[in-house]
N, CA, C and O atoms as a MOPAC input file, in Angstrom:
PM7 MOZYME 1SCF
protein

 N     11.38900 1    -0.87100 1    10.64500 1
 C     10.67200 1    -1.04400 1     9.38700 1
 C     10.46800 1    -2.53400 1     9.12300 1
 O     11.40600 1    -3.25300 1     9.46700 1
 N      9.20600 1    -3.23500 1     8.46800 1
 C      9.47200 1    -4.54900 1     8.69200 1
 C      9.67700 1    -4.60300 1     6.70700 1
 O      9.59700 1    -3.67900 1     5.89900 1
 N      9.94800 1    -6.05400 1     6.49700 1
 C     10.33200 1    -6.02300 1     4.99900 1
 C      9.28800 1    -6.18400 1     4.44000 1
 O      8.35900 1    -6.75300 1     5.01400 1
 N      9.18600 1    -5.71600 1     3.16300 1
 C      8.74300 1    -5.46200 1     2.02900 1
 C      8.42300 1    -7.05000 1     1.63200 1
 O      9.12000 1    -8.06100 1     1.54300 1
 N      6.86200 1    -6.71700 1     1.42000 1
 C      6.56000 1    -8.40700 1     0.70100 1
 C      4.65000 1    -8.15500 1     0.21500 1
 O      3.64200 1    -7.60000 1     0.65300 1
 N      5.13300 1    -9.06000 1    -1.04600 1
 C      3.95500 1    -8.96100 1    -1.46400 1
 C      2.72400 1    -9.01100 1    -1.07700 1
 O      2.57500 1    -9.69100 1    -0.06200 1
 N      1.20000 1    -8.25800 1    -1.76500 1
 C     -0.35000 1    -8.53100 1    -1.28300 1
 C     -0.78500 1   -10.08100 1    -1.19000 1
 O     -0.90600 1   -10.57500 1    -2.31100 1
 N     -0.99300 1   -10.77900 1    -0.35500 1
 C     -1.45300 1   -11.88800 1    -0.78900 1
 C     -2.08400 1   -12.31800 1    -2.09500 1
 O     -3.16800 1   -11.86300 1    -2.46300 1
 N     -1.45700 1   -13.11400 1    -2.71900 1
 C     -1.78600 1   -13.34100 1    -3.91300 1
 C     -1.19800 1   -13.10600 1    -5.06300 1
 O     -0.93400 1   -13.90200 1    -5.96400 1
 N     -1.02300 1   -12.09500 1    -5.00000 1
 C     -0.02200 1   -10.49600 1    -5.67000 1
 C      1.03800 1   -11.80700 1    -6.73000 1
 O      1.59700 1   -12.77500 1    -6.21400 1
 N      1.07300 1   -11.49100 1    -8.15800 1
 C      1.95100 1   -12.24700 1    -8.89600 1
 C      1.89700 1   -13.28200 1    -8.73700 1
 O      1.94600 1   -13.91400 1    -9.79200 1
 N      1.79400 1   -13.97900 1    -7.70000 1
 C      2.06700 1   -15.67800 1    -7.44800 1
 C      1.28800 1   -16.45900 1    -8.26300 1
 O      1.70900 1   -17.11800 1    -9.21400 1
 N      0.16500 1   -16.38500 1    -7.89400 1
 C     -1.17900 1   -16.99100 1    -8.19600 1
 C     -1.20900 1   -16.91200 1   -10.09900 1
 O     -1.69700 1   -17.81900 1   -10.77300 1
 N     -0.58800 1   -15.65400 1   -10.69300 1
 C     -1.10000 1   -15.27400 1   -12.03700 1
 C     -2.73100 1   -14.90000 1   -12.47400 1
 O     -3.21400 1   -14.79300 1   -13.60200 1
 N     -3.41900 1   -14.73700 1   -11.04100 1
 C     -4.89200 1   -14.51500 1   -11.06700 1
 C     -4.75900 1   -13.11800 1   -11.17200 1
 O     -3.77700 1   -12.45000 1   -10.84700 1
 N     -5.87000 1   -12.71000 1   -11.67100 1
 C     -5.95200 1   -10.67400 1   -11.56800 1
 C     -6.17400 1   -11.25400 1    -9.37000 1
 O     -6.33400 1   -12.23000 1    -8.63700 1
 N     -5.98900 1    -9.57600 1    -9.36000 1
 C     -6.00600 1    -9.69600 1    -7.89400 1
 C     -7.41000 1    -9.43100 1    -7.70400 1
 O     -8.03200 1    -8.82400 1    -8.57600 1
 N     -8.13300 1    -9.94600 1    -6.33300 1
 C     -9.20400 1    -9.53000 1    -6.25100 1
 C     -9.45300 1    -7.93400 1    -5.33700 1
 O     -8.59600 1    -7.43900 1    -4.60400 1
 N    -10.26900 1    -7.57700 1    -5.49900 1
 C    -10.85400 1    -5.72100 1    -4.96600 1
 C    -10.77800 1    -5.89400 1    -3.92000 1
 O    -11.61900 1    -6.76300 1    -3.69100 1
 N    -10.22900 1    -5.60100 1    -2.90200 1
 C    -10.92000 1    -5.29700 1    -1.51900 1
 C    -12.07100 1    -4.29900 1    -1.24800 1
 O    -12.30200 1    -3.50000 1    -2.15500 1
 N    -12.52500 1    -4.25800 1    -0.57400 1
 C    -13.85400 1    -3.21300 1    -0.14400 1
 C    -13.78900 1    -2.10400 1    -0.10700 1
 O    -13.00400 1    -1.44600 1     0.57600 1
 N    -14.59400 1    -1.71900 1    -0.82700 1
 C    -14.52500 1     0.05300 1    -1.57400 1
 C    -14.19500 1     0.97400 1    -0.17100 1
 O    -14.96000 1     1.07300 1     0.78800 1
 N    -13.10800 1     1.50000 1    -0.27800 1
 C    -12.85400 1     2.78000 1     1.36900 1
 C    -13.73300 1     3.95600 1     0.37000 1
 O    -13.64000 1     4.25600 1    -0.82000 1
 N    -14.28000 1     4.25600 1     1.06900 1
 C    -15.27900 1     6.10100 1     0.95800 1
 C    -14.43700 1     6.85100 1     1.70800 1
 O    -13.82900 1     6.53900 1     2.73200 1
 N    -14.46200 1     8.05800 1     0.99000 1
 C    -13.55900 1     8.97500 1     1.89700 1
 C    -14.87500 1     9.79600 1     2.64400 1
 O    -16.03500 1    10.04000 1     2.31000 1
 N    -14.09900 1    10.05400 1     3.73900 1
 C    -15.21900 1    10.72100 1     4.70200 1
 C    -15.33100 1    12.01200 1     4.39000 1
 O    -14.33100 1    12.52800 1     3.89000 1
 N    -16.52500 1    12.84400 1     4.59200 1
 C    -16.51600 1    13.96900 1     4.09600 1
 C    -16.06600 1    14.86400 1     5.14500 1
 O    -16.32500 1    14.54700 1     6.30600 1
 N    -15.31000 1    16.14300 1     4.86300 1
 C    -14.33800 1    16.82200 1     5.85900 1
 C    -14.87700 1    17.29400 1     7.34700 1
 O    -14.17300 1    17.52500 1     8.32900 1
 N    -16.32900 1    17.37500 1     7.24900 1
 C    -16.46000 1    17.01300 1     8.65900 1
 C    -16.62000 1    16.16200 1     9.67300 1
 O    -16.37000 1    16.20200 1    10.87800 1
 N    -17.13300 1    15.30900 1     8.87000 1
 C    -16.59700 1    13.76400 1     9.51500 1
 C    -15.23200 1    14.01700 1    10.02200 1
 O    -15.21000 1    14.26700 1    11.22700 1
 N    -14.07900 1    14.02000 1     9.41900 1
 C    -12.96000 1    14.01800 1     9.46700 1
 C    -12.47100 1    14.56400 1    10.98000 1
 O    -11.63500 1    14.02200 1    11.70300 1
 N    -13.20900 1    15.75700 1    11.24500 1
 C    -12.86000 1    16.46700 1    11.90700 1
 C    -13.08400 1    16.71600 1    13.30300 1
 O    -12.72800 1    17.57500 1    14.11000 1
 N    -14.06500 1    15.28200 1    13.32400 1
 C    -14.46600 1    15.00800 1    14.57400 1
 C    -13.98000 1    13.90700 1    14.91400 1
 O    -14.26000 1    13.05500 1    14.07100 1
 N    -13.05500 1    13.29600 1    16.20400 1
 C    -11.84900 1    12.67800 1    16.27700 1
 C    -12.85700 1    11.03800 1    16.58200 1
 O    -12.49200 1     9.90400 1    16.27100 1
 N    -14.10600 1    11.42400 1    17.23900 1
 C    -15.27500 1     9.84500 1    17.43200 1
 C    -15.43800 1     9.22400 1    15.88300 1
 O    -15.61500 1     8.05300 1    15.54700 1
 N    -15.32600 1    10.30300 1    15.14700 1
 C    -16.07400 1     9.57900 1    13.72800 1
 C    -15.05400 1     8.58700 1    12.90200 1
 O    -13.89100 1     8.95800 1    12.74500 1
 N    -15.43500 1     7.49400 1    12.44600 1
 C    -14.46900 1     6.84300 1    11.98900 1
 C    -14.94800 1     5.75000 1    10.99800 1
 O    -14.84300 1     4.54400 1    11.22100 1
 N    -15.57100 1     6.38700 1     9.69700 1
 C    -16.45200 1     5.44800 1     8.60400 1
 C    -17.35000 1     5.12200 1     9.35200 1
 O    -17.68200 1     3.93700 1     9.37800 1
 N    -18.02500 1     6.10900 1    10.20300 1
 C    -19.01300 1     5.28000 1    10.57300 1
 C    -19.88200 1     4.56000 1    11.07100 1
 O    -21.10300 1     4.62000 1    10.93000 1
 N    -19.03800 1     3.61100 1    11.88000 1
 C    -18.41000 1     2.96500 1    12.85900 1
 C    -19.07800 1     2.84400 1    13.82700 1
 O    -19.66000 1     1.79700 1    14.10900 1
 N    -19.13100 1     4.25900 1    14.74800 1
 C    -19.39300 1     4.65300 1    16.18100 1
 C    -21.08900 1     4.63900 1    15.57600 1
 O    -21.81800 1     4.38500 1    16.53500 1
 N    -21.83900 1     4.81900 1    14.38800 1
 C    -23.01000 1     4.64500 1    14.64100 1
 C    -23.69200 1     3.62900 1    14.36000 1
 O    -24.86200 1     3.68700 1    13.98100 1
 N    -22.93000 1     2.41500 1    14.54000 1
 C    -23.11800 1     0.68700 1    14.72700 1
 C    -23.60900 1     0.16800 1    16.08900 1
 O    -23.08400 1     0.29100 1    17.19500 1
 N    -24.82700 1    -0.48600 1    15.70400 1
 C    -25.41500 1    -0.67600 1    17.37600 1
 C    -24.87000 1    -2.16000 1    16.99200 1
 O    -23.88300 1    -2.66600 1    17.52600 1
 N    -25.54800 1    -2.69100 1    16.13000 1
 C    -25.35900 1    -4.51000 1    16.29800 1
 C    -23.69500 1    -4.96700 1    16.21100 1
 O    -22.94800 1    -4.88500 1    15.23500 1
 N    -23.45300 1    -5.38000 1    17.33200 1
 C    -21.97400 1    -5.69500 1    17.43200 1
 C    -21.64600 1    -6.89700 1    16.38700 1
 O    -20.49000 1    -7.14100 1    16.04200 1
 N    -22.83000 1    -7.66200 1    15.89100 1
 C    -22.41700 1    -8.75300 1    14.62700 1
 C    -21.93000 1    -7.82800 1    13.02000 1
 O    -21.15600 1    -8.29200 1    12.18300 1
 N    -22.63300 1    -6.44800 1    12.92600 1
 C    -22.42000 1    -5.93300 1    12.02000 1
 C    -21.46800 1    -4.88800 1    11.98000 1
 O    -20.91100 1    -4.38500 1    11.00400 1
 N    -21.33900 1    -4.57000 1    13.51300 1
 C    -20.08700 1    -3.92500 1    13.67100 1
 C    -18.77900 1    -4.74800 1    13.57500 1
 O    -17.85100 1    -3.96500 1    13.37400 1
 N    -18.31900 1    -6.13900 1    13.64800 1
 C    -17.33500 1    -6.82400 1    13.52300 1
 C    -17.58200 1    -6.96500 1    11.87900 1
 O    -16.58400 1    -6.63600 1    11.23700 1
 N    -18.37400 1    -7.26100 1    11.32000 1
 C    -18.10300 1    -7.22100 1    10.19600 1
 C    -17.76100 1    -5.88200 1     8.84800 1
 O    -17.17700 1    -5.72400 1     7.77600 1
 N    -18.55800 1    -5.21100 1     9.79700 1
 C    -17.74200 1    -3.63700 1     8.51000 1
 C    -16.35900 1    -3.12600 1     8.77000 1
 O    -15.61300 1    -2.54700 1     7.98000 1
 N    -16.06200 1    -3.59400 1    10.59900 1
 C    -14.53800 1    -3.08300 1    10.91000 1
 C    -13.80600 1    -4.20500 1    10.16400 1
 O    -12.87800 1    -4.13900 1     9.35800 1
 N    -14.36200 1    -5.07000 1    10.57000 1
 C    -13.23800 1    -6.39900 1     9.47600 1
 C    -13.04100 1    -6.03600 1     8.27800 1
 O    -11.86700 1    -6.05700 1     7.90900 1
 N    -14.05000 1    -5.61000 1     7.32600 1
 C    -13.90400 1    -5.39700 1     5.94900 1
 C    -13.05900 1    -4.12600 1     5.75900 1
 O    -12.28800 1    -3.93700 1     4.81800 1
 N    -13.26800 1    -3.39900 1     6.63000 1
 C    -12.09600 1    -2.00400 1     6.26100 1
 C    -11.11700 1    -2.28700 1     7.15000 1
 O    -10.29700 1    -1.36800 1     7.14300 1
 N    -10.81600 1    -3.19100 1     7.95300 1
 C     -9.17700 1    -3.74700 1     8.38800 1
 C     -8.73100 1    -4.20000 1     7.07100 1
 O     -7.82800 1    -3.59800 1     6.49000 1
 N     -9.46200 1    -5.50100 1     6.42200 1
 C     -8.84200 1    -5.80000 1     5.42100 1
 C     -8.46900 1    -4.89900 1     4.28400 1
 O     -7.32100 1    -5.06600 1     3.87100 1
 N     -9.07600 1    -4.12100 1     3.78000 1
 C     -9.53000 1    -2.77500 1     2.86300 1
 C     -8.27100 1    -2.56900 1     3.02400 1
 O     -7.51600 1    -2.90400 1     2.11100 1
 N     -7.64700 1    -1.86300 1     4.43100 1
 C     -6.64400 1    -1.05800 1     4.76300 1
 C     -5.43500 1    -1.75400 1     4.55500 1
 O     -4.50400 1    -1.05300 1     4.16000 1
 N     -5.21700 1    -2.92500 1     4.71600 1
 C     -4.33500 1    -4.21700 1     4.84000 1
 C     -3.92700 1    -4.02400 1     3.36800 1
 O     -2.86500 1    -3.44300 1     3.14300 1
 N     -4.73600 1    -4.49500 1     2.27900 1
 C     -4.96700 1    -4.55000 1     0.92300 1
 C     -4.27400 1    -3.44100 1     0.35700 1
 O     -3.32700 1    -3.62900 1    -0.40600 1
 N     -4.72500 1    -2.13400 1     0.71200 1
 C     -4.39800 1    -0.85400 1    -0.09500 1
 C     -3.07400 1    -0.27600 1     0.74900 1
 O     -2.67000 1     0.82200 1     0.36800 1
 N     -2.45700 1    -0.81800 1     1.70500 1
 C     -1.22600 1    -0.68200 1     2.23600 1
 C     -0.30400 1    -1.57600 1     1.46900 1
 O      0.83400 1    -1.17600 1     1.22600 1
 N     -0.75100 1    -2.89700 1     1.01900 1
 C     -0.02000 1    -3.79700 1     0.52500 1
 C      0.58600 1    -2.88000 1    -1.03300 1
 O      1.70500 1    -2.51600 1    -1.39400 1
 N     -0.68000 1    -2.78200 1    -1.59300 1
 C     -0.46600 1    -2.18700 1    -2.72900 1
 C      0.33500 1    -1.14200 1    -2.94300 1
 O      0.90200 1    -1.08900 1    -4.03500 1
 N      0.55100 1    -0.13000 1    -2.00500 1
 C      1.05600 1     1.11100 1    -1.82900 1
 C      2.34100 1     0.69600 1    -1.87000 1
 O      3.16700 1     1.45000 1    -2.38500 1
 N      2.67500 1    -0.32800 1    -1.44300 1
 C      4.24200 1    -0.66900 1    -1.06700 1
 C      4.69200 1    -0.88100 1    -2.27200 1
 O      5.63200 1    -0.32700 1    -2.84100 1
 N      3.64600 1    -2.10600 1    -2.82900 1
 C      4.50100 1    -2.51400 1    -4.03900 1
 C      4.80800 1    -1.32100 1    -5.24400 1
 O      5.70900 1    -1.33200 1    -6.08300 1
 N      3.56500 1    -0.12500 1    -4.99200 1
 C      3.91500 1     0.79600 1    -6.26700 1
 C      5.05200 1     1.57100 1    -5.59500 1
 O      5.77900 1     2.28000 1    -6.29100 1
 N      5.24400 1     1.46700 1    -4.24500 1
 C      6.81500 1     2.04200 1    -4.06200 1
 C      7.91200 1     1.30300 1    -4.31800 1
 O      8.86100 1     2.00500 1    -4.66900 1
 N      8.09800 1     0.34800 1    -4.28100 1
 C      9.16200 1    -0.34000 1    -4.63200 1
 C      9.33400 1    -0.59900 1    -6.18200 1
 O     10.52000 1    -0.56800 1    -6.51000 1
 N      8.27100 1    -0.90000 1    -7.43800 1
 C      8.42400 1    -0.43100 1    -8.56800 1
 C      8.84400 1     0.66300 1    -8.30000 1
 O      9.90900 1     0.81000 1    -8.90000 1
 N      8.50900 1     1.82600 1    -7.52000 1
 C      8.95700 1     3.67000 1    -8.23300 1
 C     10.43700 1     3.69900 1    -8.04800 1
 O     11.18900 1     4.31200 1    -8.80600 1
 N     10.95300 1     2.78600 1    -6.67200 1
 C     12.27100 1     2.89600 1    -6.65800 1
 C     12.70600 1     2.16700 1    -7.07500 1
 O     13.90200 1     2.29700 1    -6.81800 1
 N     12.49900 1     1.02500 1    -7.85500 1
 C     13.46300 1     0.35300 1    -8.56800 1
 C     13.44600 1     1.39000 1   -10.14000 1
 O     14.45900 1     1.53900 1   -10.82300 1
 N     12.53200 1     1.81100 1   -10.36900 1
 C     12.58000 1     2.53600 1   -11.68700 1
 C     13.74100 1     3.94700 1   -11.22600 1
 O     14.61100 1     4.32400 1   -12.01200 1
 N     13.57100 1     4.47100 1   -10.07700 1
 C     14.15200 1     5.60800 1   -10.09200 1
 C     15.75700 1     4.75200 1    -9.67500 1
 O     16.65600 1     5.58900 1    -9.76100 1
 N     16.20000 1     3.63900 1    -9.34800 1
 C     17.86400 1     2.89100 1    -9.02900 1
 C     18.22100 1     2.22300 1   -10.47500 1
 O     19.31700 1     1.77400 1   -10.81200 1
 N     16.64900 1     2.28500 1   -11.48100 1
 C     17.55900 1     1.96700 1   -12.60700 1
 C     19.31500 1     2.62100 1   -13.24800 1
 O     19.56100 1     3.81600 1   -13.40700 1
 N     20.22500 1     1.57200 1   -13.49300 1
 C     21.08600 1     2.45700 1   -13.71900 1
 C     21.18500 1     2.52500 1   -15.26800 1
 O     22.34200 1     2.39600 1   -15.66900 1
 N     20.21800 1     2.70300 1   -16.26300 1
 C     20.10400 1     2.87800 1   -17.42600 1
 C     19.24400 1     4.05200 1   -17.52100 1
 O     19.29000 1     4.51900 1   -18.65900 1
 N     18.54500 1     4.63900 1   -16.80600 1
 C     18.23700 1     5.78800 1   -16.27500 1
 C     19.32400 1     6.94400 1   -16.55400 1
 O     20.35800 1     6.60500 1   -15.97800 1
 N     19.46100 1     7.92800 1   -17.08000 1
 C     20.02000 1     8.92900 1   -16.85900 1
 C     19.68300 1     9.88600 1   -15.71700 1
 O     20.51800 1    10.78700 1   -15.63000 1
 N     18.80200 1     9.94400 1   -14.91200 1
 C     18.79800 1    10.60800 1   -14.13000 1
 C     18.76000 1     9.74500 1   -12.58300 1
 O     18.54000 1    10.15900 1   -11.44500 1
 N     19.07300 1     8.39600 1   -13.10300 1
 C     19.20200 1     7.36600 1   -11.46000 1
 C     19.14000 1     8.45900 1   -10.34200 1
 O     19.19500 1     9.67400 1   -10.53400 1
 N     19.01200 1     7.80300 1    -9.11600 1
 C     19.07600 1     8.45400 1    -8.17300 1
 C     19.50200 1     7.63500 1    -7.02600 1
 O     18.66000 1     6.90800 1    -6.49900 1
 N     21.26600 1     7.67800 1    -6.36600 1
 C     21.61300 1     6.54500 1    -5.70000 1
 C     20.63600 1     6.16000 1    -4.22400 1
 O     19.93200 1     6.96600 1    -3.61500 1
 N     20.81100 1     4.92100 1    -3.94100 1
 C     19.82000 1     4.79200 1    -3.21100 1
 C     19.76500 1     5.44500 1    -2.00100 1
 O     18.92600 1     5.12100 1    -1.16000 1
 N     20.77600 1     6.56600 1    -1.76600 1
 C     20.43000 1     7.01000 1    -0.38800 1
 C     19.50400 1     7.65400 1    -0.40700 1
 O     18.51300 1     7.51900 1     0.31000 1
 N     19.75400 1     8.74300 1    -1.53000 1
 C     18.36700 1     9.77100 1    -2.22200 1
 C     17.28100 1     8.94000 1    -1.96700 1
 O     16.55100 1     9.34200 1    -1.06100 1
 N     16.93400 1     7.79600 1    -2.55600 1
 C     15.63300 1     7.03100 1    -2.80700 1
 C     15.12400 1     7.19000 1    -1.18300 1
 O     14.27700 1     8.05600 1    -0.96200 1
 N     15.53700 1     6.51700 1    -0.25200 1
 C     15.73600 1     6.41100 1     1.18800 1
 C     15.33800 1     7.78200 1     1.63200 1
 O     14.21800 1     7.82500 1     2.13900 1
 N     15.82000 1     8.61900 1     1.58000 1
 C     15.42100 1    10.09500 1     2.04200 1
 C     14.62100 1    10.67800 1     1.78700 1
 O     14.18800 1    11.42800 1     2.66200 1
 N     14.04400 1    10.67100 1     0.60600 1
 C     13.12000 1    10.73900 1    -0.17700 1
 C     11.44400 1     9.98900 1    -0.01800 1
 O     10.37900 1    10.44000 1    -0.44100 1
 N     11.67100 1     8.87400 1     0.64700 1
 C     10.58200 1     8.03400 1     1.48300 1
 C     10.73700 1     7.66900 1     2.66200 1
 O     10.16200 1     6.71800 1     3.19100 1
 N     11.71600 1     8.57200 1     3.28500 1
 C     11.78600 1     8.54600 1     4.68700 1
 C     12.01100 1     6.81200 1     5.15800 1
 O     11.17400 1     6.18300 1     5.80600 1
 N     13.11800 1     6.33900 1     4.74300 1
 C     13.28700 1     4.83000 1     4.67800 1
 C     14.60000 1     5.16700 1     5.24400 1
 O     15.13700 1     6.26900 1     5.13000 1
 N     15.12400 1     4.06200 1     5.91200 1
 C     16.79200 1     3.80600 1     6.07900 1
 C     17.05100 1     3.42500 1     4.73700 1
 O     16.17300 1     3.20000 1     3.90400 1
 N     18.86100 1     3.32400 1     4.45500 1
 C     19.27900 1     2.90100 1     3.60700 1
 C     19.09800 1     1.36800 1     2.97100 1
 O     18.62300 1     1.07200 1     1.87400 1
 N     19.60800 1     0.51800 1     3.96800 1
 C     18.90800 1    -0.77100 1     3.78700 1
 C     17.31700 1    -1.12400 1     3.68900 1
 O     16.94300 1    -1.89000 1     2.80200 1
 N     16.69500 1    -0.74500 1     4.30400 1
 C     15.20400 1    -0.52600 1     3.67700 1
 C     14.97000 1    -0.59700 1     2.27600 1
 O     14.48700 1    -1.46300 1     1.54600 1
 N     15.50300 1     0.69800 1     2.06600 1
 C     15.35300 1     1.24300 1     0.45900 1
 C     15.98900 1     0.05500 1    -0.64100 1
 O     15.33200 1    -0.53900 1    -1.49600 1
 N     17.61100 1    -0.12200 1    -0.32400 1
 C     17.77500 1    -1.44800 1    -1.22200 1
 C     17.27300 1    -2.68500 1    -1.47300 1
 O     17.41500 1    -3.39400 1    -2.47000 1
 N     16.48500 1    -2.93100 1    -0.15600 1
 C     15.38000 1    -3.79900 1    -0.40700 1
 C     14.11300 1    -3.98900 1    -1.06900 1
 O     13.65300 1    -4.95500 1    -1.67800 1
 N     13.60900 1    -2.73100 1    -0.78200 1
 C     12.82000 1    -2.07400 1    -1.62800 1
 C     13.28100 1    -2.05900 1    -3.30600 1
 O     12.51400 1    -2.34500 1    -4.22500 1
 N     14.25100 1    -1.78700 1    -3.40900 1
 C     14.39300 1    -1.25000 1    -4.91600 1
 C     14.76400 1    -3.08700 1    -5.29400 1
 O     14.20500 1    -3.48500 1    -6.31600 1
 N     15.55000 1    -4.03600 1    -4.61400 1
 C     15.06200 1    -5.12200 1    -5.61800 1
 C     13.86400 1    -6.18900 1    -5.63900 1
 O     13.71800 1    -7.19300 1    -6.33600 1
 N     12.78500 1    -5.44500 1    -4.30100 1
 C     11.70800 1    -6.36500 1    -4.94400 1
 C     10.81400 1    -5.33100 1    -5.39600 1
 O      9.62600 1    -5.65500 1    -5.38700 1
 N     11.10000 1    -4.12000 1    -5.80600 1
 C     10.13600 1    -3.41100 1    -6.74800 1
 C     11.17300 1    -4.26400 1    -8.64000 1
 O     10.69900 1    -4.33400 1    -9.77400 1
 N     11.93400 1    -4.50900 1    -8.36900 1
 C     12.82400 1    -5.15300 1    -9.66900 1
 C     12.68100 1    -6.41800 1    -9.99300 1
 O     12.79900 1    -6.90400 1   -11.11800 1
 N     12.28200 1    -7.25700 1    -8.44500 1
 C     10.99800 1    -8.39600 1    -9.02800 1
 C     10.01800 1    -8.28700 1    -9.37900 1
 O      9.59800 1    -9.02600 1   -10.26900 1
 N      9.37000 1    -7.46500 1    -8.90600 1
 C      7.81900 1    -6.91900 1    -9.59300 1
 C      8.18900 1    -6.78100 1   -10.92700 1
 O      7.47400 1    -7.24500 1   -11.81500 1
 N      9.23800 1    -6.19000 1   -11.16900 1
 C      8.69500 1    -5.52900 1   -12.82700 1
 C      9.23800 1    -6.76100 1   -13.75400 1
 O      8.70900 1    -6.96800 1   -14.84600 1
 N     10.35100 1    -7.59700 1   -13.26200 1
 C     10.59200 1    -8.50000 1   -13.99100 1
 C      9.28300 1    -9.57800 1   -13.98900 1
 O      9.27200 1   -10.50300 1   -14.80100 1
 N      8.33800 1    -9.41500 1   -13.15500 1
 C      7.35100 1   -10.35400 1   -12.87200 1
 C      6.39500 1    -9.78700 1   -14.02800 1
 O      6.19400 1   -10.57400 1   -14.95300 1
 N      5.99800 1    -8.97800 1   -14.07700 1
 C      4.74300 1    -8.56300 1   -14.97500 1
 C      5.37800 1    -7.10000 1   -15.39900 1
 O      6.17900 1    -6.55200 1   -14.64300 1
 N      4.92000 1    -6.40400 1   -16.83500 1
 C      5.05700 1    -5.36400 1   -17.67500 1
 C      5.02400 1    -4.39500 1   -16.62900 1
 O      6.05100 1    -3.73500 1   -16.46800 1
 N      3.72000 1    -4.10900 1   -15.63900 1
 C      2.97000 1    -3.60000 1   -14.84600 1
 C      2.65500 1    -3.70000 1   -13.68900 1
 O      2.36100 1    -4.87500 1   -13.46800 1
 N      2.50500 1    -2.76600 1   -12.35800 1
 C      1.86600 1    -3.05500 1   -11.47900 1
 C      0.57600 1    -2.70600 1   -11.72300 1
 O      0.40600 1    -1.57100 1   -12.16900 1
 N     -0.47800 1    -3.46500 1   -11.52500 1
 C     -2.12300 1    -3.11900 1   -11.87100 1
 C     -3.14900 1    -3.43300 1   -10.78600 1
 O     -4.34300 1    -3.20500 1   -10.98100 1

């Protein structure tokens, strides 16, 4: 597992974060054909094909980043121990399919996040 660390930018800056590039979900037959992939495969110009795969590398980069951090807020909210229903961190760990150490890592920089801003947004 590698560690837990913020979106570029993410809190530091105090800037809103900027959007990455809108992902479209593919419609289910797209899906279902293993060539299709946003798209992609029906890109002739290789200048415009490096640039839409770049933009949904980054896209993906971006909305992975994000994903993390709203997991690590969820588990620092669920290791609160003012919580009545805490949940020790092995639970948390099992629960997101994390090792133990993972998870405690997780739960105190989801506890910098929240000491950082009200919100993850």
């Amino acid at each position: 597992m590698c560690e837990p660390k913020p979106a570029p930018g993410a809190r530091d800056s105090g800037q809103r974060r900027l959007k990455p590039a809108q992902l479209l979900f593919e419609p289910p037959e797209a899906v279902a054909d293993p060539e299709h992939f946003f798209d992609l495969e029906s890109i002739e110009d290789p200048r415009e094909l490096l640039a839409r795969s770049t933009e949904l590398a980054l896209a993906f980069r971006a909305a992975a980043d994000r994903a993390t951090e709203f997991q690590a807020v969820a588990a620092a909210q669920l290791a609160d121990p003012g919580r009545f229903d805490r949940l020790p961190t092995a639970v948390i760990a099992e629960r997101a399919e994390w090792s133990e150490d993972y998870a405690k890592k997780m739960v105190e920089f989801g506890r910098g996040l929240l000491r950082g801003s009200s919100t993850v947004d």
